[in-house]
Amino acid sequence: MKKNSVLRTSGIGKYFYDPVKFKALDDITFEAYQGEFLTLIGKSGSGKSTLLYVLSTMDTEYEGDLFIDGEKITGQTLDKLAAIRNKNIGFVFQFHYLLPEFSCLKNIMIPALKLGKYSSKEIEEQAYKSMEVLGVQDQALKPAAKLSGGQQQRVAIARAMINNPKIIMCDEPTGNLDSKNTQIVFDIFQRISKEFGQTIIAVTHDNDFAKASDRTIELADGKIINHDLKF
Amino acid sequence: MRSVNTEIALTHLLSRKRQTLVAALGVTIGIAMYIFMNSLVMGSNRYQDNAVFKTTPHIRIYKEDEMSKPLRADSSGNNKTVIINPKISNITKNLVNPLKLLEDIKKQKDVTSAALFVNANLFYNNGKSQLDGNALGMNIMEGNAMFDIQSTMVDGELKILLNTPNGIIIGAGIADKLSLKMYDNVSIISSIGVIKLMKVVGIFKSSNTFTDKSKSYMNLAAAQQLQGKGPNYVTDIYVDIKDPEQASKFAILLHELTGYTAEDWQSANELFVAGKKIRTIMFGCISWAILLVAGFGIYNIMNMTIAQKLNDIAILKATGFSGSDVVKIFILESLIMGILGTCIGLVFSSISINLLSHVYIGADIGYFPIQFEPLVTFQGICVGMMVTLFAGYIPARKAAKVDPIEIFRK
Ligand SMILES: Nc1ncnc2c1ncn2[C@@H]1O[C@H](COP(=O)(O)OP(=O)(O)OP(=O)(O)O)[C@@H](O)[C@H]1O
Ligand SMILES: [Mg+2]
């Protein structure tokens, strides 16, 4: 079967200048495919988060090129990048970053309302559907602050999925969760990538989590030292 | 459909009702004070203008005293220069061919009324007591149209003067000092020594005691007789125009038209005009200062909000909201606070203006000279919106510049 590439980098490098000039990423070249559950691991400080931010299009100060879905991302305007993120990328972080004044349902709907492709009724239906998939439909109308950590993280995943993005990027999505919730989140990612064909790129510290993913890229000192780590 | 930006802004405001209200109340006080103070200034300026226009025309045309030239070059050619003492050289103060001038002036656009007057200095005598003063000779109906003399009358009627060739309407101060009543006779001596017995047919009381102690009104013919002159003798033409603020420009035009001095009411009342300016500037500064404080209130609260909402801003930007979306959200929030505050401010200022306009001051001012001023109100709304927009824009722009990566890294 031919694999469809959804994200590709070529020779990405990044420097930090504060407090001293420091090369955080060095010649990062790799590809991620459609429906792939990809994990990034490496020691603390090896540049995993830094790489993820470059891939996320939020960081624009790097060298090399980034392509998402065949389109060159490097050099686009900030507004265009925002639109690309809205449509093509979902985010899950260690912290949920749900808006505290809004209900869970609204939190999930906001990126879709921003996209403006569907009516708010359709969006609401879609949001309920993904909440069902994630098992948080009962929490829909509660404010985000009133949920447990595991539930919050699942609402955040539902938000990341609402626009049916090509890629979902995660930075230690299970970092705050106990082993039971970690297992739940992992199963969800598996399902998303296999059933919906979305690509997951997740930074993790958890070797078991990485082991069970489709492929693991290992970083050290800003370089890729292993494209398909075998445990 | 309501845009998602609006929805976020409204949710933010509703989840912080108290803060929103506090910021709005700042604007309320600012707007209310701005409108109230400026209405106050407008009202009292208008009152004082009216007081001035009771004795001063918008433009007065008269013959200025001419000075003789101190040096006169000798014309006989033997290089001698004659030196003479400079002094007033014109003997008569009358305008030449006043009826023609009046006709020309009345033809001008924007002239609402124009009339002929004779100014005469004189003494009022009753028995042994004597008082100096000045009389204004005129057609009393034309004079009334300009100065609203009727409203100052405390005794007698203007109409009686029309039918009494030697009638005189005197100030209340003259009546007191010379103990004159209606229909008493008073003997008048003019500055050139003409004596005339006149009958009091009215007494007026203006807002100026000096005027009341010296001024009188009489028919044009009577004043001309006092000057020992015939019916062509006229010293002044008074002109009223549509917009008194244009008087100084119009005076130049009338000067060119007539060749005589044309003095606008502002130059005739410089002290008063200066007072008006000081008042306007002073209250203007105070009301702006209050508005600025209100602006700072909004600025402050928006700044605080944004500092608390860095996480939210970061995730919004990550999920596809652009910098300008973020600006819109926060500008909208301050705008809503501004509009809310302005609306309450309008209610407050209306109430306080209404209350003050029912305060009785007495004298001839009567009730406090303040009323609803549409222009000031409109200005207040605009200025209030501008201040809020500006106060909201600075923090909003800061919010738009938040770098989400820096937030997520924490
Ligand atoms: N804003 C910054 N300024 C300067 N140096 C930075 C900055 N951000 C990251 N670094 C440095 O870049 C390197 C890579 O950081 P990064 O956060 O990508 O590590 P990481 O692999 O995600 O580590 P962890 O597993 O602890 O999250 C580190 O040495 C860090 O000190
Ligand atoms: Mg990291």
XYZ file of C-alpha atoms and ligand atoms in Angstrom:
673
model
C 0.000 0.000 0.000
C 1.304 3.414 -0.892
C 1.641 5.743 2.097
C 0.273 9.278 1.754
C 2.602 11.902 3.184
C 0.739 14.633 5.146
C 3.725 16.377 6.704
C 7.274 16.685 5.518
C 10.297 18.603 6.727
C 13.581 19.134 5.045
C 16.699 20.231 6.868
C 14.997 22.088 9.695
C 17.376 23.845 12.071
C 16.688 26.247 14.891
C 18.811 28.463 17.054
C 18.106 30.114 20.371
C 20.104 33.247 21.068
C 19.160 33.888 24.656
C 21.197 33.594 26.892
C 23.811 32.194 24.479
C 23.607 31.079 20.885
C 22.467 27.502 20.973
C 21.419 25.100 18.248
C 18.222 23.410 19.458
C 17.354 21.625 16.195
C 19.807 20.383 13.622
C 18.945 19.178 10.136
C 15.616 17.571 10.948
C 14.275 15.759 7.883
C 11.385 13.335 8.148
C 7.914 12.528 6.895
C 4.637 11.658 8.606
C 1.951 9.692 6.804
C -1.784 9.698 6.752
C -3.339 7.610 9.541
C -0.009 7.190 11.260
C 0.346 7.325 15.054
C 3.824 8.799 15.398
C 5.617 9.442 18.697
C 8.663 11.631 19.365
C 10.868 10.705 22.259
C 14.225 11.788 23.620
C 15.870 12.978 26.809
C 14.703 16.135 28.472
C 16.111 19.090 26.561
C 16.676 17.117 23.384
C 14.394 19.491 21.419
C 11.115 17.542 21.154
C 8.847 20.454 22.107
C 10.898 22.846 20.018
C 10.408 20.613 16.983
C 6.696 20.233 17.641
C 6.248 24.026 17.759
C 7.994 24.338 14.411
C 5.706 21.649 12.962
C 2.696 23.384 14.513
C 3.357 26.489 12.320
C 3.289 28.638 15.474
C 7.065 29.002 15.408
C 8.226 30.703 12.237
C 11.853 31.337 13.093
C 13.711 28.321 11.778
C 15.742 27.311 8.768
C 14.770 24.585 6.318
C 11.337 23.872 4.882
C 8.065 22.558 6.201
C 5.272 21.114 4.052
C 1.821 20.138 5.269
C -0.496 18.253 2.938
C 1.830 19.057 0.049
C 1.640 22.808 0.666
C 4.752 24.753 1.581
C 4.215 26.323 5.006
C 7.543 28.095 5.397
C 7.266 31.791 4.542
C 3.475 32.098 4.731
C 1.923 35.146 6.461
C 0.804 34.859 10.072
C -2.877 35.160 9.131
C -2.526 32.424 6.540
C -0.765 30.221 9.087
C -3.601 30.788 11.557
C -6.091 29.667 8.909
C -3.983 26.585 8.114
C -3.854 25.628 11.804
C -7.583 26.143 12.116
C -8.298 23.779 9.257
C -5.500 21.205 9.308
C -4.052 20.889 12.796
C -5.511 20.000 16.166
C -3.569 20.469 19.402
C -3.460 18.591 22.675
C -1.070 19.751 25.381
C -0.108 18.495 28.787
C -2.419 21.133 30.229
C -5.924 21.209 28.755
C -6.122 24.970 27.993
C -9.920 24.910 27.999
C -11.552 28.360 28.251
C -12.881 28.493 31.820
C -15.951 30.666 31.122
C -17.333 28.352 28.495
C -19.090 25.019 28.755
C -17.253 21.955 27.463
C -19.553 21.910 24.450
C -18.692 25.525 23.535
C -15.000 24.874 24.052
C -15.170 22.060 21.539
C -17.238 24.117 19.095
C -15.088 27.271 19.062
C -12.501 26.184 16.433
C -15.340 25.061 14.149
C -17.259 28.310 14.659
C -14.055 30.065 13.692
C -13.741 27.922 10.560
C -17.332 28.869 9.718
C -17.868 26.011 7.307
C -20.901 24.516 9.035
C -23.893 25.968 10.826
C -23.702 26.135 14.573
C -26.365 23.405 14.769
C -24.314 21.032 12.648
C -21.236 21.862 14.675
C -23.085 21.111 17.883
C -24.156 17.699 16.565
C -20.603 16.969 15.511
C -19.307 18.022 18.930
C -21.765 15.705 20.679
C -20.671 12.866 18.421
C -16.994 13.250 19.298
C -17.858 13.663 22.976
C -19.631 10.322 22.729
C -16.576 8.736 21.124
C -14.522 10.102 24.034
C -17.079 9.243 26.699
C -17.632 12.756 28.003
C -21.059 13.495 26.541
C -22.517 13.793 30.066
C -20.190 16.715 30.779
C -21.236 18.757 27.741
C -22.914 21.623 29.540
C -20.628 21.803 32.554
C -18.021 24.548 32.700
C -14.591 23.160 31.851
C -13.219 23.860 35.333
C -15.684 21.424 36.935
C -14.239 18.310 35.221
C -11.643 15.800 36.366
C -8.191 15.926 34.799
C -8.873 12.919 32.574
C -12.204 14.316 31.425
C -10.658 17.708 30.693
C -8.008 16.079 28.568
C -10.656 14.158 26.614
C -12.627 17.383 26.021
C -9.394 18.958 24.780
C -8.965 16.018 22.368
C -12.546 16.484 21.165
C -11.724 20.131 20.512
C -8.626 19.113 18.557
C -10.763 16.802 16.416
C -13.728 19.091 15.701
C -12.529 20.433 12.348
C -11.478 16.984 11.164
C -7.844 18.109 10.874
C -5.270 16.134 8.899
C -2.911 16.102 11.876
C -3.302 16.165 15.637
C -0.174 17.326 17.458
C 0.327 16.525 21.102
C 2.973 17.586 23.612
C 2.970 15.069 26.444
C -0.805 14.625 26.301
C -0.747 12.110 29.141
C 1.821 13.901 31.268
C -0.764 14.869 33.881
C -2.762 11.639 33.802
C -2.701 8.445 35.875
C -2.108 5.122 34.148
C -5.829 4.378 33.706
C -6.519 7.703 31.979
C -3.317 7.379 29.999
C -4.629 4.071 28.650
C -7.951 5.711 27.711
C -6.243 8.549 25.857
C -3.928 6.126 24.113
C -6.879 4.015 22.930
C -8.563 7.148 21.635
C -5.497 8.084 19.594
C -5.312 4.593 18.203
C -8.960 4.814 17.182
C -8.636 8.262 15.666
C -5.700 7.279 13.523
C -7.102 3.943 12.417
C -10.827 4.736 12.094
C -10.653 8.354 10.897
C -7.318 8.249 9.124
C -5.920 11.233 11.023
C -2.222 11.524 11.694
C -1.090 11.805 15.313
C 2.284 13.294 16.176
C 2.802 13.008 19.919
C 5.770 14.016 22.048
C 6.024 11.732 25.030
C 8.219 10.666 27.923
C 6.314 7.455 28.385
C 8.155 4.557 26.780
C 5.154 2.225 27.017
C 3.055 4.807 25.260
C 5.673 5.161 22.533
C 6.195 1.438 22.232
C 2.543 0.877 21.420
C 2.459 3.612 18.729
C 3.015 2.941 15.017
C 6.445 4.505 14.859
C 8.800 6.326 17.197
C 11.344 8.966 16.245
C 14.109 9.547 18.753
C 15.831 12.885 19.219
C 19.089 13.698 20.935
C 20.705 17.132 21.091
C 18.401 18.460 18.414
C 19.133 15.695 15.924
C 17.088 12.696 14.846
C 19.083 9.661 15.938
C 16.463 7.060 15.115
C 13.599 7.209 12.604
C 11.901 4.041 13.750
C 12.973 3.128 17.238
C 12.540 -0.528 18.158
C 12.161 -1.173 21.847
C -25.292 34.692 12.714
C -23.355 36.080 15.641
C -19.651 35.824 14.993
C -17.572 33.699 17.312
C -15.463 36.742 18.236
C -18.561 38.542 19.495
C -19.621 35.467 21.384
C -16.270 35.191 23.141
C -16.269 38.898 24.000
C -19.782 38.744 25.434
C -19.022 35.629 27.457
C -15.934 37.296 28.908
C -17.935 40.345 29.924
C -20.814 38.369 31.394
C -18.491 36.194 33.431
C -17.018 39.324 35.020
C -20.163 41.369 35.553
C -18.782 43.392 38.428
C -15.552 44.394 36.708
C -17.480 45.238 33.566
C -19.849 47.422 35.522
C -17.044 49.193 37.383
C -15.268 50.045 34.135
C -18.562 51.142 32.574
C -19.331 53.354 35.581
C -15.992 55.091 35.097
C -17.138 56.014 31.607
C -20.538 56.939 33.001
C -19.034 59.515 35.337
C -16.732 60.808 32.616
C -19.490 61.228 30.053
C -21.977 62.624 32.532
C -19.474 65.214 33.766
C -18.408 66.090 30.233
C -21.946 66.703 29.056
C -23.032 68.363 32.261
C -20.104 70.782 32.515
C -20.109 71.711 28.860
C -23.861 72.246 28.905
C -23.329 74.475 31.920
C -20.714 76.515 30.069
C -22.868 76.660 26.937
C -25.896 77.733 28.929
C -24.161 80.476 30.878
C -22.326 81.675 27.769
C -25.632 81.914 25.980
C -27.165 83.738 28.911
C -24.300 86.229 28.972
C -24.388 86.688 25.209
C -28.049 87.512 25.492
C -27.297 89.960 28.287
C -24.703 91.612 26.056
C -27.090 91.722 23.125
C -29.584 93.609 25.278
C -27.314 96.645 25.089
C -24.889 95.900 22.232
C -25.774 95.273 18.604
C -23.894 92.588 16.731
C -22.194 95.336 14.742
C -22.127 99.062 15.370
C -21.289 101.458 12.526
C -20.155 104.917 13.550
C -17.733 107.623 12.677
C -14.447 107.231 14.527
C -12.791 110.353 15.912
C -10.098 111.475 13.527
C -6.848 112.888 14.811
C -5.199 115.812 13.128
C -1.756 114.991 11.671
C 1.048 116.131 13.996
C 3.289 117.164 11.092
C 2.310 118.835 7.934
C 4.832 119.228 5.144
C 4.969 122.775 3.834
C 3.558 123.080 0.372
C 5.143 126.430 -0.494
C 8.493 124.790 -1.219
C 10.765 126.538 1.268
C 11.340 123.350 3.279
C 9.562 124.433 6.418
C 7.442 121.944 8.359
C 4.494 123.065 10.349
C 4.096 121.311 13.724
C 0.667 121.282 15.285
C -0.787 119.635 18.402
C -2.602 116.468 17.475
C -6.220 116.555 18.547
C -9.576 115.278 17.484
C -10.216 116.988 14.224
C -13.725 116.067 13.208
C -16.365 118.239 14.697
C -19.499 116.300 13.966
C -20.007 112.614 14.614
C -22.826 112.086 12.200
C -22.872 109.668 9.287
C -23.367 111.192 5.858
C -26.512 110.140 4.018
C -27.593 107.578 6.628
C -30.770 106.456 4.844
C -28.827 105.374 1.764
C -26.321 103.534 3.982
C -29.132 101.809 5.825
C -30.702 100.720 2.572
C -27.368 99.305 1.324
C -26.768 97.454 4.573
C -30.229 95.945 4.599
C -29.553 94.531 1.153
C -26.680 92.424 2.490
C -27.267 88.731 2.920
C -27.526 87.487 6.528
C -28.503 90.908 7.916
C -31.514 90.279 10.119
C -32.131 93.869 11.153
C -30.512 97.291 10.911
C -31.647 100.612 12.352
C -30.582 104.239 12.801
C -29.608 105.591 16.220
C -28.490 108.831 17.777
C -26.184 108.612 20.775
C -26.250 111.711 22.946
C -24.465 112.579 26.177
C -26.596 114.590 28.547
C -27.545 115.544 32.095
C -30.797 114.660 33.832
C -32.090 117.409 36.120
C -34.835 117.360 38.690
C -34.856 120.408 40.900
C -31.327 120.826 42.199
C -30.141 117.269 41.635
C -28.287 116.486 38.460
C -27.100 113.190 36.968
C -24.993 112.650 33.910
C -25.692 109.918 31.432
C -26.462 109.191 27.845
C -29.534 108.756 25.759
C -30.194 106.569 22.787
C -32.514 108.079 20.240
C -34.300 105.594 18.029
C -37.491 104.231 16.674
C -38.484 102.413 19.850
C -40.029 99.482 17.963
C -36.850 98.861 15.971
C -34.834 99.230 19.163
C -37.086 96.763 20.911
C -36.631 94.257 18.116
C -32.879 94.432 18.655
C -32.526 94.743 22.410
C -35.816 93.366 23.701
C -36.340 96.510 25.769
C -39.874 95.418 26.586
C -38.597 92.568 28.776
C -36.694 95.001 31.006
C -39.561 97.463 31.499
C -40.747 97.729 35.083
C -43.188 100.588 34.521
C -44.876 102.230 31.556
C -45.191 101.057 27.961
C -43.063 101.347 24.847
C -46.142 102.364 22.857
C -46.623 105.511 24.942
C -43.239 106.748 23.736
C -44.386 106.393 20.132
C -47.183 108.888 20.763
C -45.230 111.216 23.024
C -42.659 113.237 21.056
C -40.950 114.453 24.248
C -41.285 111.134 26.077
C -38.307 109.437 27.698
C -37.770 105.966 29.131
C -35.242 106.081 31.950
C -33.259 103.506 33.898
C -34.512 102.508 37.332
C -31.345 103.939 38.909
C -32.052 107.399 37.470
C -35.659 107.181 38.661
C -34.457 106.327 42.198
C -31.795 109.024 42.404
C -33.924 111.814 41.010
C -37.097 110.364 42.597
C -38.954 110.324 39.310
C -42.197 108.464 38.706
C -44.259 107.833 35.615
C -45.389 111.016 33.830
C -43.056 113.231 35.886
C -41.206 115.881 33.965
C -37.449 115.810 33.784
C -35.298 118.530 32.323
C -32.510 117.377 30.048
C -29.411 119.387 29.174
C -27.385 118.058 26.299
C -23.616 118.249 25.964
C -23.934 121.211 23.615
C -26.242 123.054 26.031
C -29.681 122.474 24.545
C -32.301 122.255 27.286
C -35.438 120.183 26.802
C -38.262 119.286 29.139
C -39.223 115.628 28.773
C -41.863 113.355 30.271
C -41.073 109.966 31.832
C -43.167 107.388 29.990
C -41.360 104.273 31.121
C -38.792 102.908 33.541
C -36.556 99.941 32.786
C -34.291 97.784 34.903
C -31.544 95.851 33.164
C -29.023 93.447 34.695
C -26.419 96.213 34.818
C -26.785 98.822 37.566
C -24.450 101.234 35.824
C -26.692 101.222 32.760
C -29.725 101.702 34.989
C -28.120 104.775 36.567
C -27.200 106.493 33.297
C -29.123 105.324 30.269
C -32.362 106.482 28.742
C -34.276 105.863 25.538
C -36.086 108.514 23.516
C -37.425 109.125 20.040
C -34.975 109.785 17.230
C -36.285 113.325 16.695
C -35.934 114.218 20.376
C -32.311 113.114 20.389
C -31.627 115.023 17.174
C -33.112 118.165 18.743
C -30.896 117.723 21.796
C -27.917 117.749 19.451
C -29.367 120.822 17.746
C -29.594 118.967 14.475
C -32.200 118.095 11.903
C -33.734 114.753 10.893
C -30.674 113.712 8.849
C -28.444 113.597 11.901
C -27.597 109.991 12.777
C -24.569 108.863 14.778
C -24.870 105.098 14.622
C -26.265 102.316 12.536
C -26.792 99.135 14.507
C -26.782 95.880 12.570
C -27.857 92.420 13.718
C -26.895 89.379 11.679
C -27.926 85.744 11.595
C -24.927 84.227 13.365
C -23.382 86.563 15.965
C -20.169 84.490 15.930
C -19.559 85.744 12.378
C -19.739 89.389 13.515
C -16.044 90.187 13.223
C -15.890 88.943 9.630
C -19.086 90.743 8.763
C -17.815 93.955 10.357
C -14.949 94.070 7.862
C -17.419 93.742 5.023
C -19.607 96.539 6.396
C -16.580 98.743 6.886
C -15.721 98.312 3.224
C -19.301 98.937 2.233
C -19.844 102.113 4.272
C -16.372 103.545 4.760
C -17.126 104.049 8.460
C -15.848 102.166 11.460
C -17.723 98.924 11.969
C -17.225 97.457 15.407
C -18.314 93.891 16.184
C -19.766 93.067 19.583
C -16.766 90.950 20.543
C -14.308 93.843 20.208
C -16.755 96.061 22.045
C -16.851 93.543 24.913
C -13.331 92.166 25.009
C -13.304 91.488 28.718
C -16.490 89.541 28.458
C -15.248 87.545 25.476
C -12.026 86.767 27.353
C -14.030 85.591 30.362
C -16.030 83.332 28.117
C -12.863 81.847 26.644
C -11.370 81.208 30.078
C -14.567 79.526 31.219
C -14.740 77.324 28.140
C -11.107 76.259 28.407
C -11.234 75.674 32.129
C -14.304 73.474 32.085
C -13.089 71.822 28.890
C -9.873 70.778 30.650
C -11.699 69.474 33.689
C -14.149 67.421 31.671
C -11.391 65.989 29.473
C -9.394 65.083 32.560
C -12.351 63.162 33.962
C -12.843 61.386 30.632
C -9.182 60.448 30.583
C -9.484 58.953 34.038
C -12.430 56.933 32.747
C -10.275 55.841 29.821
C -7.588 54.736 32.242
C -10.209 52.713 34.088
C -10.990 50.761 30.942
C -7.331 50.488 30.012
C -6.539 49.138 33.436
C -9.295 46.557 33.504
C -8.538 45.397 29.961
C -4.873 45.089 30.857
C -5.722 43.005 33.886
C -8.123 40.834 31.927
C -5.538 40.162 29.282
C -2.869 39.315 31.820
C -5.256 36.785 33.356
C -6.246 35.389 29.988
C -2.847 34.663 28.480
C -3.641 30.929 28.393
C -6.918 31.538 26.587
C -5.297 33.857 24.086
C -2.588 31.279 23.421
C -5.025 28.441 22.720
C -7.236 30.694 20.585
C -4.232 31.586 18.482
C -3.157 27.945 18.300
C -6.594 26.879 17.105
C -6.632 29.379 14.302
C -7.618 32.819 15.581
C -5.444 35.476 13.950
C -3.972 38.530 15.633
C -6.744 40.723 14.278
C -9.377 38.345 15.684
C -7.821 38.786 19.109
C -7.787 42.577 18.696
C -11.449 42.470 17.676
C -12.431 40.418 20.702
C -10.828 42.766 23.207
C -11.767 45.998 21.419
C -15.331 44.766 21.379
C -15.179 44.160 25.101
C -14.032 47.685 25.860
C -16.473 49.107 23.337
C -19.365 47.357 25.032
C -18.212 48.693 28.394
C -17.945 52.140 26.785
C -21.413 51.994 25.242
C -22.937 50.727 28.455
C -21.194 53.479 30.425
C -22.165 56.138 27.898
C -25.831 55.170 28.012
C -25.946 55.375 31.802
C -23.930 58.605 31.580
C -26.515 60.136 29.257
C -29.242 59.322 31.756
C -27.235 60.838 34.625
C -26.354 64.007 32.752
C -29.964 64.479 31.637
C -31.163 64.106 35.197
C -28.608 66.542 36.615
C -29.208 69.095 33.863
C -32.910 68.820 34.458
C -32.498 69.242 38.227
C -30.204 72.248 37.901
C -32.451 73.940 35.355
C -35.132 73.992 38.074
C -32.906 75.743 40.588
C -34.025 79.332 41.034
C -31.188 81.820 41.243
C -33.127 85.029 41.419
C -32.354 88.486 40.090
C -33.041 88.685 36.412
C -31.250 85.373 35.709
C -34.243 83.510 37.063
C -33.650 79.805 36.730
C -30.185 78.390 36.242
C -29.267 78.931 32.569
C -28.721 75.285 31.603
C -30.603 73.134 29.160
C -30.244 70.006 27.046
C -27.544 70.758 24.439
C -27.740 68.383 21.446
C -24.310 69.381 20.157
C -22.577 68.871 23.501
C -24.365 65.553 23.967
C -23.286 64.383 20.545
C -19.713 65.508 21.228
C -19.790 63.735 24.569
C -20.840 60.464 22.939
C -18.149 60.748 20.254
C -15.413 61.671 22.708
C -16.483 58.898 25.064
C -16.375 56.318 22.271
C -12.994 57.601 21.113
C -11.509 57.380 24.598
C -12.849 53.836 25.076
C -11.638 52.704 21.684
C -8.204 54.072 22.375
C -8.124 52.696 25.916
C -9.174 49.299 24.587
C -6.909 49.276 21.578
C -3.600 49.478 23.427
C -4.146 46.368 25.578
C -5.876 44.565 22.695
C -2.842 45.035 20.503
C -0.685 43.680 23.288
C -2.953 40.643 23.452
C -2.645 40.125 19.707
C 1.122 39.988 20.069
C 1.071 37.235 22.687
C 3.347 34.447 21.495
C 1.495 31.174 22.178
C 4.731 29.161 22.265
C 5.952 31.128 25.252
C 2.734 30.314 27.076
C 2.702 26.621 26.192
C 6.319 26.149 27.235
C 5.495 27.041 30.844
N 12.854 30.099 24.429
C 14.029 29.482 24.594
N 15.152 30.207 24.739
C 16.340 29.585 24.899
N 16.502 28.279 24.919
C 15.422 27.488 24.789
C 14.130 28.057 24.617
N 13.256 27.046 24.505
C 13.955 25.915 24.608
N 15.242 26.170 24.784
C 16.277 25.173 24.889
O 16.183 24.299 23.786
C 16.414 22.984 24.183
C 15.262 22.098 23.767
O 14.118 22.415 24.534
P 12.766 21.622 24.409
O 11.759 22.331 25.234
O 12.469 21.410 22.999
O 13.132 20.244 25.095
P 12.208 18.978 25.257
O 12.860 17.899 24.494
O 10.811 19.301 24.968
O 12.403 18.703 26.821
P 11.330 18.159 27.856
O 11.263 16.714 27.633
O 11.946 18.506 29.167
O 10.071 18.898 27.584
C 16.637 23.006 25.674
O 18.008 22.955 25.917
C 16.090 24.347 26.120
O 16.859 24.828 27.187
Mg 8.993 19.495 26.098
